[in-house]
C-alpha atoms as one frame of an Amber mdcrd trajectory, in Angstrom:
protein
  -5.043   3.284 -40.076  -7.143   5.364 -37.684  -6.991   5.154 -33.908 -10.056
   2.945 -33.569  -8.490   0.453 -35.972  -5.266   0.509 -33.962  -7.183  -0.327
 -30.781  -9.162  -3.076 -32.554  -5.931  -4.591 -33.886  -4.402  -4.375 -30.419
  -7.389  -6.243 -28.966  -7.061  -8.975 -31.577  -3.333  -9.317 -30.925  -3.974
  -9.553 -27.180  -6.440 -12.417 -27.715  -3.908 -14.251 -29.904  -1.163 -13.527
 -27.378  -3.264 -14.850 -24.479  -4.043 -18.028 -26.449  -0.323 -18.492 -27.102
   0.420 -18.092 -23.388  -2.175 -20.740 -22.528  -0.634 -23.040 -25.111   2.839
 -22.562 -23.629   1.525 -23.229 -20.142   0.007 -26.499 -21.292   2.785 -27.937
 -23.475   6.089 -26.708 -22.086   8.104 -29.057 -19.842   8.167 -27.844 -16.220
  11.831 -26.797 -16.336  11.358 -24.773 -19.527   8.141 -23.203 -18.257   9.843
 -22.225 -15.014  12.660 -20.552 -16.960  10.099 -18.477 -18.833   7.466 -17.666
 -16.233   9.126 -17.761 -12.817   9.986 -14.672 -10.747  13.407 -14.692 -12.417
  12.191 -15.797 -15.835  12.264 -14.236 -19.288   8.871 -12.557 -19.057   9.792
 -10.934 -15.752  12.905  -9.496 -17.406  10.862  -8.341 -20.397   8.426  -6.548
 -18.093  11.283  -4.657 -16.459  12.715  -3.620 -19.831   9.312  -2.416 -21.089
   8.653  -0.413 -17.904  12.072   1.233 -18.185  11.452   2.115 -21.832   8.116
   3.644 -20.829   9.813   5.574 -18.004  12.316   7.137 -20.408   9.708   8.013
 -23.046   7.442   9.603 -20.440  10.149  12.101 -19.540   9.926  13.552 -23.052
   6.152  13.212 -23.538   5.280  16.862 -24.020   2.828  18.635 -23.841   2.167
  16.765 -20.589   3.381  18.958 -17.718   6.894  18.326 -16.413   5.762  17.423
 -12.892   3.347  14.820 -14.185   5.915  13.440 -16.616   8.424  13.007 -13.803
   5.822  11.417 -11.533   4.702   8.912 -14.154   8.300   8.157 -15.097   9.228
   7.484 -11.469   6.288   5.096 -11.022   7.199   3.252 -14.242  10.827   2.956
 -13.074   9.699   1.673  -9.671   7.548  -0.968 -11.364  10.600  -2.043 -13.371
  12.629  -2.259 -10.160   9.885  -4.283  -8.505   9.811  -6.784 -11.376  13.536
  -7.443 -10.973  13.637  -7.139  -7.195  16.151  -4.288  -7.417  14.499  -2.459
  -4.519  15.471  -5.356  -2.224  19.154  -4.537  -2.780  18.733  -1.519  -0.514
  16.505  -3.035   2.166  16.339  -6.351   4.006  13.032  -7.185   2.335  10.505
  -5.463   0.097   9.618  -2.021   1.443   6.076  -2.572   0.119   5.407  -5.509
   2.475   3.961  -4.823   5.912   5.914  -7.769   7.346   9.162  -5.930   6.585
   8.384  -3.229   9.126   7.736  -5.838  11.823  11.121  -7.560  11.440  13.192
  -7.309  14.616  16.593  -7.565  12.933  16.120  -4.555  10.666  17.634  -1.229
  11.842  15.072   1.425  12.725  16.758   3.968  10.438  16.352   1.627   7.477
  12.674   1.137   8.249  12.100   4.881   8.556  13.780   5.652   5.236  12.046
   2.766   3.475   8.714   3.806   4.959   9.159   7.399   3.821   9.979   6.228
   0.293   6.988   3.874   0.247   4.638   6.622   1.472   6.021   9.080  -1.076
   5.565   6.620  -3.924   2.047   5.775  -2.744   1.083   9.452  -2.629   2.542
   9.969  -6.112   0.617   6.984  -7.469  -2.661   8.130  -5.898  -2.099  11.647
  -7.261  -1.532  10.299 -10.776  -4.559   8.005 -10.537  -6.748  10.934  -9.469
  -5.462  13.051 -12.358  -5.869  10.166 -14.771  -9.359   9.420 -13.511 -10.321
  13.043 -13.978  -8.980  13.032 -17.543 -10.761   9.813 -18.443 -14.103  10.207
 -16.675 -14.692  13.882 -15.954 -13.175  15.299 -19.121 -14.270  12.735 -21.687
 -11.123  10.691 -22.206 -13.226   7.540 -22.070 -14.578   8.486 -25.493 -11.105
   8.409 -27.038  -9.100   5.309 -28.065  -6.251   6.237 -25.708  -8.763   6.248
 -22.848 -10.034   2.788 -23.770  -6.517   1.356 -23.682  -5.620   3.102 -20.436
  -8.806   1.916 -18.742  -8.257  -1.648 -19.930  -4.669  -1.707 -18.684  -5.647
  -0.319 -15.278  -8.617  -2.713 -14.991  -6.676  -5.904 -15.708  -3.858  -5.061
 -13.276  -5.744  -6.203 -10.127  -7.147  -9.161 -12.068  -3.623 -10.318 -12.898
  -2.629  -9.911  -9.257  -5.615 -12.059  -8.242  -4.555 -14.697 -10.771  -1.047
 -14.579  -9.319  -2.190 -15.001  -5.717  -5.159 -17.274  -6.472  -3.456 -20.705
  -6.258  -1.719 -19.788  -2.992  -4.928 -18.468  -1.418  -6.878 -21.539  -2.477
  -4.189 -23.804  -1.043  -3.710 -21.997   2.282  -7.250 -20.791   3.003  -9.350
 -23.569   1.477  -6.930 -26.526   1.214  -7.570 -26.673  -2.543  -4.593 -27.566
  -4.710  -4.898 -26.897  -8.417  -3.523 -29.351 -10.922  -0.052 -28.624 -12.248
  -1.401 -27.796 -15.716  -3.933 -25.253 -14.436  -1.375 -23.743 -12.099   1.107
 -23.311 -14.956  -1.520 -21.845 -17.291  -2.451 -19.269 -14.640   1.216 -18.442
 -14.110   1.887 -18.079 -17.837  -1.137 -15.822 -18.287  -0.228 -13.678 -15.289
   3.426 -13.198 -16.239   2.760 -12.869 -19.953  -0.075 -10.361 -19.685   1.799
  -8.443 -16.994   4.638  -7.907 -19.458   2.091  -6.459 -21.902   0.883  -3.779
 -19.463   3.681  -1.242 -20.100   3.225  -1.780 -23.844  -0.484  -0.945 -23.505
   0.289   2.182 -21.506   2.902   3.170 -24.076   0.399   2.752 -26.898  -2.198
   4.748 -24.944   0.389   7.486 -24.449   1.177   7.521 -28.160  -2.496   7.829
 -29.096  -2.986  10.598 -26.549  -0.062  12.565 -27.974  -1.444  12.027 -31.477
  -4.707  13.566 -30.266  -2.898  16.587 -28.846  -0.790  17.193 -31.913  -3.584
  16.681 -34.415  -5.970  18.886 -32.462  -8.629  16.125 -32.401  -8.607  15.930
 -28.622 -11.296  17.821 -26.778 -10.356  20.448 -24.141 -10.514  17.603 -21.655
  -6.753  17.157 -21.683  -5.813  20.669 -20.602  -5.493  19.416 -17.024  -2.294
  17.592 -17.964  -0.456  20.890 -18.430   1.589  22.525 -15.725
């Protein structure tokens, strides 16, 4: 099976997977659906596991440069921590929320450390996005199957966040309350597809490494060395 066929099969499986998520959102009893799709549900735990697996594999993903491997691994680990709320064990609230830094009962030292960590992670993420954007757009990665998967995963991330926040925004800003069925379908799609993101990135990584080792990649990827 060539790489294009792998991507086509992945697309088909994603469509089937999304349809299954919609079905679950429509037919599951509320208690069962909550156990699967809530912030402490099964899919949230799966997402954390997948991000951690990706973090470990990235550390050994040569010939990508060591600095970039470490940076990507750290971001993947942070995303796993965010899914499980592990970062809140060290701070009063999420260090990624602006409200946290306005809390009066939080020690200044804690805010300063949390802020420094948040800034460092943000800079690392921006750096990796710039490098990734250069690989995909400036150096022709968009012509390769790994580039298609990476672009798709990055593109649906903000869409999933909009789906997650949509019902709350509609309710608070526009006094529109969605029916329970629609609300649950949106939740199941958001949580389910979010758990697929690290799998997509892992597959994109695998295809990229196949390119490097087979010599089919163009010189576009040389920027990942060092």
